Coordinates of C-alpha atoms in Angstrom, one line a residue:
M1 CA -27.5 149.8 -65.8
R2 CA -26.5 146.4 -64.1
Y3 CA -23.6 148.4 -62.8
L4 CA -26.2 150.1 -60.4
A5 CA -26.0 146.8 -58.3
L6 CA -22.7 148.0 -56.9
F7 CA -24.3 150.4 -54.9
L8 CA -27.3 147.7 -53.6
P9 CA -26.7 145.9 -50.2
I10 CA -27.4 142.7 -52.2
L11 CA -25.4 139.4 -51.3
M12 CA -22.3 139.8 -53.0
F13 CA -21.0 136.3 -55.2
A14 CA -18.0 134.6 -53.8
D15 CA -17.4 133.1 -56.9
P16 CA -14.6 135.2 -59.1
A17 CA -16.6 134.2 -62.3
K18 CA -19.7 135.5 -61.1
N19 CA -18.1 138.6 -59.5
A20 CA -16.3 139.2 -62.7
E21 CA -19.7 139.0 -64.5
L22 CA -21.6 141.1 -61.9
F23 CA -18.6 143.8 -61.8
G24 CA -17.8 143.8 -65.3
I25 CA -15.4 146.5 -66.4
F26 CA -15.0 147.9 -62.2
T27 CA -12.9 144.8 -61.8
L28 CA -10.1 146.4 -63.3
I29 CA -10.5 149.5 -60.5
P30 CA -8.0 148.0 -58.1
P31 CA -4.9 147.6 -60.6
V32 CA -5.7 150.5 -62.8
V33 CA -5.8 152.7 -59.6
A34 CA -2.4 151.1 -58.4
I35 CA -1.0 152.0 -61.6
V36 CA -2.6 155.6 -62.2
L37 CA -1.5 156.4 -58.6
A38 CA 2.0 155.1 -59.2
F39 CA 2.2 157.6 -62.3
I40 CA 0.8 160.5 -60.4
T41 CA 1.9 160.1 -56.8
K42 CA 5.7 158.4 -57.8
D43 CA 4.9 156.5 -54.4
V44 CA 4.6 153.1 -54.9
I45 CA 3.4 151.9 -51.3
L46 CA 0.7 154.3 -51.3
S47 CA -0.4 153.3 -54.7
L48 CA -0.7 150.0 -53.8
F49 CA -2.7 150.5 -50.8
I50 CA -5.1 152.6 -52.3
G51 CA -5.6 150.1 -55.0
V52 CA -5.9 147.3 -52.4
F53 CA -8.7 149.3 -50.3
S54 CA -10.7 150.2 -53.7
G55 CA -10.9 146.4 -54.3
T56 CA -12.1 145.5 -50.6
Y57 CA -14.3 148.8 -51.0
L58 CA -15.9 147.1 -54.0
L59 CA -16.3 144.0 -52.3
S60 CA -17.7 145.3 -49.0
V61 CA -20.1 147.6 -51.3
M62 CA -22.3 144.7 -51.8
N63 CA -23.3 144.2 -48.5
N64 CA -22.6 147.1 -46.4
G65 CA -23.4 150.0 -48.4
V66 CA -21.9 153.2 -49.7
I67 CA -20.6 154.6 -46.3
M68 CA -20.2 151.6 -44.0
S69 CA -17.8 150.0 -46.4
F70 CA -15.2 152.7 -45.8
V71 CA -14.6 151.0 -42.4
K72 CA -15.1 147.5 -43.8
G73 CA -12.9 148.2 -46.6
F74 CA -9.9 148.9 -44.3
V75 CA -10.5 146.3 -41.9
D76 CA -10.6 143.7 -44.9
I77 CA -7.3 145.1 -45.7
V78 CA -5.8 144.6 -42.6
K79 CA -7.2 140.9 -42.4
R80 CA -5.7 140.2 -45.6
I81 CA -2.3 141.4 -44.9
V82 CA -2.4 139.2 -41.6
G83 CA -3.6 136.1 -43.7
S84 CA -0.6 137.2 -46.4
M85 CA 1.9 137.2 -43.0
A86 CA 0.0 133.8 -41.8
D87 CA 0.7 131.9 -45.2
S88 CA 3.7 129.3 -44.6
W89 CA 4.9 130.1 -48.0
N90 CA 4.8 134.0 -47.5
A91 CA 6.3 133.8 -44.0
G92 CA 9.4 131.6 -45.5
I93 CA 9.8 134.5 -48.4
I94 CA 9.8 137.1 -45.8
L95 CA 12.5 135.7 -43.3
Q96 CA 14.7 134.7 -46.3
V97 CA 14.7 138.2 -47.8
L98 CA 15.3 140.0 -44.4
C99 CA 17.7 137.0 -43.5
I100 CA 19.7 137.7 -46.7
G101 CA 19.9 141.3 -45.9
G102 CA 21.5 140.6 -42.4
V103 CA 24.0 138.7 -44.3
V104 CA 25.0 141.4 -46.8
A105 CA 25.3 143.7 -43.9
L106 CA 27.6 141.3 -42.1
V107 CA 29.8 140.4 -45.0
T108 CA 29.9 144.1 -45.6
K109 CA 31.0 145.1 -42.1
M110 CA 33.8 142.6 -41.9
G111 CA 35.2 144.3 -45.1
G112 CA 34.7 141.2 -47.4
T113 CA 33.4 142.9 -49.9
K114 CA 35.8 145.7 -50.1
A115 CA 38.7 143.6 -50.0
V116 CA 37.5 141.8 -53.2
A117 CA 37.1 145.1 -54.9
L118 CA 40.6 146.4 -54.1
W119 CA 42.1 142.8 -55.1
L120 CA 40.0 143.6 -58.3
S121 CA 41.1 147.3 -58.5
K122 CA 45.1 146.0 -58.3
K123 CA 44.2 143.9 -61.9
A124 CA 43.4 147.5 -63.4
K125 CA 46.3 148.5 -65.8
T126 CA 44.4 150.3 -68.3
G127 CA 41.4 152.6 -69.4
I128 CA 39.9 149.2 -70.4
S129 CA 40.8 146.9 -67.5
A130 CA 39.5 149.3 -65.2
Q131 CA 36.1 149.3 -66.4
I132 CA 36.1 145.5 -67.0
S133 CA 37.1 145.2 -63.2
T134 CA 34.5 147.5 -62.4
W135 CA 31.8 145.1 -64.2
V136 CA 33.3 142.3 -62.9
M137 CA 33.2 143.7 -59.3
G138 CA 29.2 144.3 -60.1
L139 CA 28.9 140.9 -61.0
F140 CA 30.4 139.8 -57.8
V141 CA 28.1 141.8 -55.4
F142 CA 25.1 139.9 -57.3
F143 CA 23.2 139.4 -54.0
D144 CA 21.8 142.9 -53.7
D145 CA 21.3 146.1 -56.0
Y146 CA 22.0 148.4 -53.2
A147 CA 24.9 146.7 -51.8
N148 CA 26.3 146.9 -55.5
A149 CA 25.6 150.7 -55.7
L150 CA 27.1 151.8 -52.6
I151 CA 30.1 149.5 -52.6
V152 CA 31.5 149.1 -56.0
G153 CA 31.5 152.9 -56.8
P154 CA 33.6 154.2 -53.6
I155 CA 36.2 151.3 -54.4
M156 CA 36.6 151.7 -58.2
R157 CA 36.5 155.4 -58.5
P158 CA 39.8 156.4 -57.5
I159 CA 40.8 153.8 -60.5
T160 CA 38.6 154.7 -63.3
D161 CA 39.7 158.4 -62.2
K162 CA 43.5 157.3 -62.5
F163 CA 42.8 156.2 -66.0
K164 CA 40.7 159.1 -67.1
V165 CA 37.3 157.3 -67.5
S166 CA 34.4 159.5 -67.3
R167 CA 32.2 159.6 -64.2
E168 CA 28.9 159.4 -66.1
K169 CA 30.5 156.0 -67.6
L170 CA 31.3 154.7 -64.1
A171 CA 27.8 155.3 -63.0
F172 CA 26.9 153.5 -66.0
I173 CA 28.7 150.2 -65.7
I174 CA 27.5 150.2 -61.7
D175 CA 24.1 150.8 -62.5
A176 CA 23.9 148.2 -65.3
T177 CA 25.5 145.8 -62.9
A178 CA 23.4 146.3 -60.1
A179 CA 19.2 145.6 -60.7
P180 CA 20.3 143.6 -63.9
I181 CA 22.4 141.1 -62.3
A182 CA 20.4 141.2 -59.0
G183 CA 17.4 140.2 -60.9
I184 CA 18.7 137.2 -62.5
A185 CA 20.6 135.7 -59.7
I186 CA 19.3 132.9 -58.1
I187 CA 20.1 133.8 -54.8
S188 CA 19.7 137.3 -53.8
T189 CA 17.4 139.7 -52.2
W190 CA 15.6 139.9 -55.2
V191 CA 14.5 136.2 -56.0
G192 CA 12.0 136.1 -52.8
L193 CA 9.6 138.8 -53.9
E194 CA 10.1 137.4 -58.1
I195 CA 9.4 133.6 -57.0
S196 CA 6.3 135.0 -54.8
L197 CA 4.6 136.9 -57.9
I198 CA 4.9 134.1 -60.0
K199 CA 3.3 131.8 -57.4
N200 CA 0.4 133.7 -56.9
G201 CA 0.0 134.5 -60.6
Y202 CA -0.3 130.8 -61.3
E203 CA -2.9 130.5 -58.2
L204 CA -5.1 133.1 -60.2
I205 CA -5.2 130.5 -63.2
G206 CA -6.2 127.6 -60.7
I207 CA -2.7 126.3 -60.6
T208 CA -1.3 125.7 -57.1
D209 CA 0.9 123.3 -57.2
I210 CA 3.6 124.8 -59.4
N211 CA 7.3 125.0 -58.8
A212 CA 8.0 128.9 -58.6
F213 CA 11.3 128.7 -58.2
G214 CA 11.7 126.5 -61.1
I215 CA 9.7 128.9 -63.0
F216 CA 11.8 131.6 -62.1
V217 CA 15.3 129.7 -63.2
E218 CA 13.1 129.0 -66.5
T219 CA 12.8 132.9 -67.2
I220 CA 17.0 133.5 -67.0
P221 CA 17.2 132.8 -70.7
Y222 CA 14.3 135.1 -71.5
R223 CA 15.5 137.9 -69.7
F224 CA 16.7 139.8 -72.5
Y225 CA 17.2 143.3 -71.2
N226 CA 19.6 142.2 -68.3
L227 CA 21.6 139.7 -70.5
F228 CA 21.9 142.2 -73.4
M229 CA 22.9 145.0 -71.3
L230 CA 25.6 143.1 -69.2
L231 CA 27.1 142.7 -72.7
F232 CA 26.5 146.1 -74.0
V233 CA 29.0 147.4 -71.0
V234 CA 31.4 144.9 -72.0
C235 CA 31.2 145.9 -75.7
T236 CA 31.4 149.4 -75.2
A237 CA 34.9 149.4 -72.9
M238 CA 36.7 146.3 -74.9
M239 CA 35.7 148.3 -78.1
G240 CA 36.5 151.8 -76.9
R241 CA 33.4 153.0 -78.6
E242 CA 30.8 155.2 -77.3
Y243 CA 27.7 157.1 -78.9
G244 CA 25.4 159.6 -78.1
S245 CA 26.1 162.0 -74.7
M246 CA 28.1 159.4 -73.0
L247 CA 30.5 160.0 -76.4
A248 CA 31.0 163.4 -75.5
A249 CA 31.5 162.7 -71.8
E250 CA 34.2 160.2 -72.5
R251 CA 36.1 162.5 -74.8
R252 CA 35.8 165.2 -72.2
A253 CA 37.2 162.8 -69.5
R254 CA 40.4 162.0 -71.5
T255 CA 41.2 165.7 -71.5
G256 CA 41.5 165.1 -67.7
E257 CA 37.7 166.6 -67.1
L258 CA 35.9 163.7 -65.0
H259 CA 32.8 165.9 -64.6
S260 CA 30.4 167.8 -67.1
S261 CA 30.2 170.7 -64.9
K262 CA 30.9 172.4 -61.3
S263 CA 27.5 170.6 -60.5
R264 CA 29.0 167.6 -58.8
M265 CA 26.9 164.9 -56.7
V266 CA 28.0 164.8 -53.5
D267 CA 30.2 161.7 -52.5
I268 CA 27.7 160.2 -50.3
E269 CA 28.3 156.6 -49.1
D270 CA 26.3 154.4 -46.5
K271 CA 28.2 154.5 -43.3
T272 CA 26.3 151.6 -42.0
L273 CA 28.0 149.6 -44.9
E274 CA 31.6 150.7 -44.1
P275 CA 33.9 147.9 -42.8
K276 CA 35.3 148.4 -39.0
E277 CA 38.1 150.3 -39.0
G278 CA 41.4 149.0 -38.4
I279 CA 40.6 145.5 -39.5
K280 CA 42.2 143.4 -41.8
L281 CA 40.7 143.1 -45.3
Q282 CA 40.3 139.5 -46.3
T283 CA 38.7 138.3 -49.7
S284 CA 37.7 135.0 -47.8
N285 CA 35.2 137.2 -45.3
A286 CA 32.8 137.9 -48.1
V287 CA 33.8 134.6 -50.3
I288 CA 33.2 131.9 -47.6
P289 CA 29.6 133.3 -46.3
I290 CA 28.2 133.7 -49.9
L291 CA 29.7 130.2 -50.9
V292 CA 27.8 128.6 -48.0
L293 CA 24.8 130.5 -49.1
I294 CA 24.6 129.3 -52.4
I295 CA 25.9 125.8 -52.0
G296 CA 23.7 125.3 -49.0
A297 CA 20.7 126.4 -51.1
F298 CA 21.6 123.9 -53.4
V299 CA 21.7 121.3 -50.6
S300 CA 18.7 122.3 -49.0
F301 CA 16.5 122.4 -52.2
Y302 CA 17.7 118.5 -52.5
F303 CA 16.7 117.7 -49.4
S304 CA 13.8 119.7 -49.2
G305 CA 12.3 118.3 -52.5
L306 CA 13.4 114.9 -51.4
S307 CA 11.4 114.8 -48.2
S308 CA 8.2 115.7 -50.4
L309 CA 8.8 112.8 -52.9
E310 CA 6.7 110.0 -52.6
G311 CA 6.1 106.3 -53.8
E312 CA 7.7 104.9 -57.1
T313 CA 9.3 108.5 -57.6
L314 CA 11.0 108.6 -54.0
E315 CA 12.5 105.0 -54.6
K316 CA 13.9 105.9 -58.0
A317 CA 15.9 108.8 -56.1
L318 CA 16.8 106.9 -53.4
A319 CA 18.3 104.5 -55.5
N320 CA 20.3 106.8 -57.9
P321 CA 20.4 110.0 -55.8
L322 CA 22.8 112.0 -58.2
T323 CA 21.2 111.3 -61.5
F324 CA 19.7 114.4 -63.5
E325 CA 16.5 112.9 -63.1
T326 CA 16.6 112.7 -59.6
L327 CA 17.8 116.5 -59.4
R328 CA 14.9 117.4 -61.4
E329 CA 12.4 115.6 -59.4
T330 CA 13.8 117.0 -56.0
Y331 CA 14.3 120.7 -57.1
G332 CA 10.7 120.5 -58.5
A333 CA 9.3 119.3 -55.6
A334 CA 11.2 121.6 -53.0
D335 CA 9.9 124.5 -51.1
A336 CA 12.0 127.5 -52.2
S337 CA 10.7 129.8 -49.4
V338 CA 12.1 127.3 -46.8
A339 CA 15.4 126.3 -48.7
L340 CA 16.5 130.1 -49.1
F341 CA 15.9 130.7 -45.4
Q342 CA 17.6 127.8 -44.4
S343 CA 20.8 128.9 -46.8
A344 CA 20.6 132.1 -45.2
L345 CA 20.5 131.3 -41.8
L346 CA 23.4 129.0 -42.3
A347 CA 25.6 131.5 -44.1
T348 CA 24.6 134.0 -41.1
I349 CA 26.0 131.7 -38.9
V350 CA 29.4 131.3 -40.8
A351 CA 29.8 134.9 -41.4
I352 CA 29.2 135.4 -37.4
L353 CA 31.8 132.8 -36.4
I354 CA 34.2 134.4 -38.8
G355 CA 33.9 137.6 -37.6
V356 CA 34.1 136.8 -34.1
Y357 CA 37.0 134.3 -34.7
R358 CA 39.0 137.0 -36.5
K359 CA 37.8 139.3 -33.7
I360 CA 36.3 141.9 -35.9
F361 CA 33.4 142.1 -33.7
G362 CA 31.7 140.4 -30.5
V363 CA 28.6 138.1 -31.0
K364 CA 26.7 141.0 -29.7
E365 CA 27.8 143.5 -32.0
A366 CA 27.4 140.9 -35.0
I367 CA 24.0 140.3 -34.1
E368 CA 23.0 144.0 -34.2
T369 CA 24.8 144.4 -37.4
W370 CA 22.7 141.2 -38.8
V371 CA 19.5 143.3 -37.6
K372 CA 20.8 146.6 -39.2
G373 CA 20.7 144.5 -42.4
W374 CA 17.2 143.0 -41.7
K375 CA 15.9 147.0 -41.8
T376 CA 17.4 147.7 -45.1
M377 CA 14.5 145.1 -46.3
I378 CA 11.6 146.7 -44.4
V379 CA 10.5 148.4 -47.7
T380 CA 10.9 145.2 -49.8
I381 CA 8.5 143.7 -47.3
V382 CA 6.2 146.5 -46.8
I383 CA 5.7 145.8 -51.0
L384 CA 5.3 142.2 -50.7
L385 CA 2.8 142.3 -48.0
L386 CA 0.5 144.9 -50.3
A387 CA 1.4 143.2 -53.4
W388 CA -0.1 139.6 -52.2
S389 CA -3.1 141.7 -50.7
L390 CA -3.5 143.3 -54.2
S391 CA -3.3 139.9 -55.8
S392 CA -5.7 138.4 -53.5
V393 CA -8.5 141.3 -54.0
I394 CA -7.7 140.8 -58.0
K395 CA -8.7 137.1 -57.8
E396 CA -11.8 137.5 -55.8
L397 CA -13.1 140.5 -58.0
G398 CA -12.6 138.4 -60.6
T399 CA -10.3 140.9 -62.6
S400 CA -8.2 138.1 -64.2
R401 CA -11.3 136.5 -65.3
Y402 CA -12.6 140.0 -66.9
L403 CA -9.8 140.8 -68.4
V404 CA -9.0 137.3 -70.1
D405 CA -12.5 137.2 -71.5
M406 CA -12.3 140.8 -73.1
L407 CA -8.6 140.5 -74.4
S408 CA -7.8 136.5 -75.1
D409 CA -9.2 136.7 -78.5
A410 CA -8.3 140.2 -79.8
T411 CA -4.6 140.3 -78.8
P412 CA -1.9 138.5 -81.2
K413 CA 0.1 136.2 -79.5
F414 CA 3.4 137.3 -80.9
I415 CA 2.5 141.0 -79.6
L416 CA 1.6 140.2 -75.8
P417 CA 5.2 139.7 -74.5
A418 CA 6.5 143.1 -75.8
T419 CA 3.4 144.9 -75.0
I420 CA 3.5 143.6 -71.2
F421 CA 7.5 144.6 -71.2
I422 CA 6.6 148.6 -72.6
L423 CA 3.8 148.5 -69.8
G424 CA 5.8 147.4 -67.1
S425 CA 8.7 149.8 -68.1
F426 CA 6.5 152.8 -68.3
I427 CA 5.0 152.0 -64.8
S428 CA 8.6 151.3 -63.4
F429 CA 10.0 154.4 -65.2
S430 CA 7.0 156.4 -63.2
T431 CA 7.6 155.2 -60.0
G432 CA 11.2 154.5 -59.9
T433 CA 10.6 151.0 -58.5
S434 CA 11.1 147.3 -60.1
Y435 CA 9.5 145.8 -57.0
G436 CA 6.0 147.6 -57.0
T437 CA 6.1 147.3 -60.6
M438 CA 6.1 143.3 -60.6
G439 CA 3.6 143.4 -57.6
I440 CA 1.1 145.3 -60.1
L441 CA 1.8 143.9 -63.4
M442 CA 2.2 140.1 -62.5
P443 CA -1.0 139.1 -61.3
L444 CA -2.6 140.6 -64.8
A445 CA 0.4 139.1 -67.0
I446 CA 0.0 135.4 -66.1
P447 CA -3.6 135.0 -66.4
L448 CA -3.3 136.9 -69.8
A449 CA -0.8 135.2 -71.0
N450 CA -2.2 131.8 -70.4
A451 CA -5.6 133.0 -72.0
V452 CA -3.9 134.4 -74.9
G453 CA -1.8 131.1 -75.5
I454 CA -4.8 128.7 -75.3
S455 CA -6.7 130.8 -77.7
S456 CA -3.9 130.8 -80.1
G457 CA -3.9 127.1 -79.9
L458 CA -1.0 126.3 -77.5
E459 CA -0.8 123.6 -75.2
G460 CA 1.7 121.7 -73.3
D461 CA 5.3 122.6 -73.6
A462 CA 4.4 125.3 -76.2
L463 CA 2.0 127.0 -73.8
H464 CA 4.5 126.5 -70.9
A465 CA 7.4 128.1 -73.1
Y466 CA 4.9 131.0 -74.1
M467 CA 4.1 131.7 -70.4
I468 CA 7.9 132.0 -69.4
I469 CA 8.3 134.6 -72.1
N470 CA 5.7 136.8 -70.6
I471 CA 6.6 136.8 -67.1
S472 CA 10.3 137.2 -68.2
A473 CA 8.9 140.6 -69.6
V474 CA 7.4 141.7 -66.6
L475 CA 10.3 141.0 -64.9
T476 CA 12.5 142.6 -67.4
G477 CA 10.3 145.5 -68.3
A478 CA 10.4 146.5 -64.6
I479 CA 14.1 146.5 -64.7
F480 CA 14.4 148.7 -67.9
G481 CA 12.0 151.2 -66.8
D482 CA 14.0 151.4 -63.5
H483 CA 17.2 151.7 -65.1
C484 CA 16.0 154.8 -67.0
S485 CA 14.0 156.5 -64.2
P486 CA 15.8 159.9 -62.5
I487 CA 13.5 158.7 -59.2
S488 CA 14.8 155.3 -59.1
D489 CA 16.8 154.6 -56.0
T490 CA 19.1 152.4 -58.0
T491 CA 19.7 155.1 -60.2
I492 CA 20.5 157.6 -57.5
L493 CA 22.8 155.7 -55.6
S494 CA 24.9 154.6 -58.6
S495 CA 25.4 158.6 -59.1
M496 CA 26.2 158.9 -55.6
G497 CA 28.5 155.6 -55.7
A498 CA 30.5 157.1 -58.9
G499 CA 30.3 160.8 -57.4
C500 CA 28.4 161.8 -60.7
N501 CA 26.0 164.6 -61.4
H502 CA 22.8 162.9 -61.2
I503 CA 21.1 164.3 -64.1
D504 CA 24.5 163.8 -66.3
H505 CA 23.9 160.0 -65.3
V506 CA 20.5 159.8 -66.3
R507 CA 20.9 161.9 -69.7
T508 CA 23.9 159.6 -70.7
Q509 CA 22.2 156.2 -69.5
M510 CA 19.1 156.8 -71.3
T511 CA 20.4 156.5 -74.9
Y512 CA 22.1 153.1 -73.8
A513 CA 19.1 151.7 -72.2
L514 CA 16.7 152.9 -74.9
S515 CA 19.1 151.1 -77.2
V516 CA 19.0 147.6 -75.5
S517 CA 15.6 148.0 -75.0
A518 CA 14.7 148.2 -79.0
I519 CA 17.1 145.0 -79.1
S520 CA 15.6 143.1 -76.6
I521 CA 11.9 143.6 -78.0
L522 CA 12.7 143.6 -81.7
V523 CA 15.3 140.4 -81.5
G524 CA 14.2 139.5 -78.2
Y525 CA 10.5 139.1 -77.6
I526 CA 8.9 139.0 -80.6
P527 CA 11.0 136.0 -82.3
A528 CA 10.7 134.3 -79.3
S529 CA 7.1 134.7 -78.9
L530 CA 6.8 133.8 -82.9
G531 CA 8.2 130.2 -81.8
L532 CA 12.2 130.8 -82.5
S533 CA 14.0 128.7 -80.0
V534 CA 15.6 131.3 -77.1
W535 CA 18.9 129.4 -77.8
I536 CA 18.8 131.2 -81.6
V537 CA 17.5 134.2 -80.2
L538 CA 19.9 135.1 -77.5
P539 CA 23.2 134.7 -80.0
L540 CA 21.4 136.7 -82.6
G541 CA 20.5 139.5 -79.8
F542 CA 24.2 139.3 -78.9
L543 CA 25.2 140.1 -82.1
A544 CA 22.7 142.8 -82.4
V545 CA 24.8 144.4 -79.4
F546 CA 28.2 144.0 -80.9
L547 CA 26.8 145.3 -84.1
T548 CA 25.3 148.2 -82.4
V549 CA 28.2 149.5 -80.5
R550 CA 30.7 148.6 -83.6
F551 CA 28.5 150.5 -86.1
I552 CA 27.0 153.3 -84.0
G553 CA 29.7 153.9 -81.7
Q554 CA 32.5 155.8 -82.4
K555 CA 36.2 155.6 -81.2
V556 CA 36.9 157.7 -78.2

């Protein structure tokens, strides 16, 4: 009966712990609404918005009644979005995401990425080397999954066609090196979202001085699905073995029939990513700006962290500026959002100077191209703003506190990462987006993992390691579900880039994605959460991938 208080105009508690006790199970409404609507509507932006509104409505109804709270709840959403943008950390994240999008556009317009792809294609002498060259090209375009899907396919398609590699296999290689590599790259259009969600998740458990970028780097060895999938592609190519519907597709392609039917995906290329006509394609147009982006980021991290050190730690760092201990301290204290924005801005300037010097474009056209690159990241920014708002609502309602109290003692420690991975997969599969899934799940996963770890007797480094496993489960589960989903933008773009029928791509890729996800759970997350070192788990997982292809796969 205490839930009747929700409809009484009494004073709302500002304390999340008291709100959790007062609202009880209703604290779960915002994330549950976001998840359920994501399944139903397939629209993550709408789902996140209504999820946030359901939370602001609950918080408002205590003071303003049932009807007036519709207005107050909407006003609260606007305040939260504006507040998110006003935060210096969030502003840095938004700027670096937009700026890296601009760098990608400049590099592509100069023909740099196409030049690298053509150079790689010349190295392909057999069907195996054609597939490996496509894989390497996918690794090179690590900075953005969209750019990967739209650039690699059209460039490598004539090469794989020449050696009778099926369009389904080409689409699979493109898709397997799009989100999986962009999700673990330390410099990409993804990293801003990922470190921001990690930082907000830790704030929910009262930790505000966490190095979110450092946490992100620590999760990389635990991104089992990403790492195993990248190896899986190499194994199938090198051993010439396939299974499931991909085996039939490859055997059909060897007869010269590259498509499964007359129903082919129209070859669609994003003309905004096309290099300018008549320019000389040079690999340095891509290599130089990207190296500046990467090296600039590391230098910026160092000096950003150094400026934050104080006292004895600063004196030691100045006395021994390049020791491992100094690097650890400086990178740990760095402001990742500002450092990445600085490096992206420097890479932009270098790319523009190269393009102007080589007479590819003028300054005005370069800036217009850069701004077009910003526009490609708008959806990411909208999702970020709504995810930050959802996180703030969840925090104020006490959702994490309620969930922790309810599940921390009942959930076995070893099963939580696998459960988070599977839940993330379902959400991502249903919505077709990794970003939205991360935004929905991360604010729940971090507090829950912390509580389950503590209730299981973990503390210190052991608890920290357990948190890392669960965070990685959110990030990789989102990518696995996105990888399988027929409505995923990267899955669609991979089909388009390869000139492959979309349903054929989804059907042939599904078996492989499910196989790698099973290995990720059984050989990855469960052993790791039981305490087995990740440096033992990874080789075991790689071995499992190899054995799967060797003994389940058949010679094409």
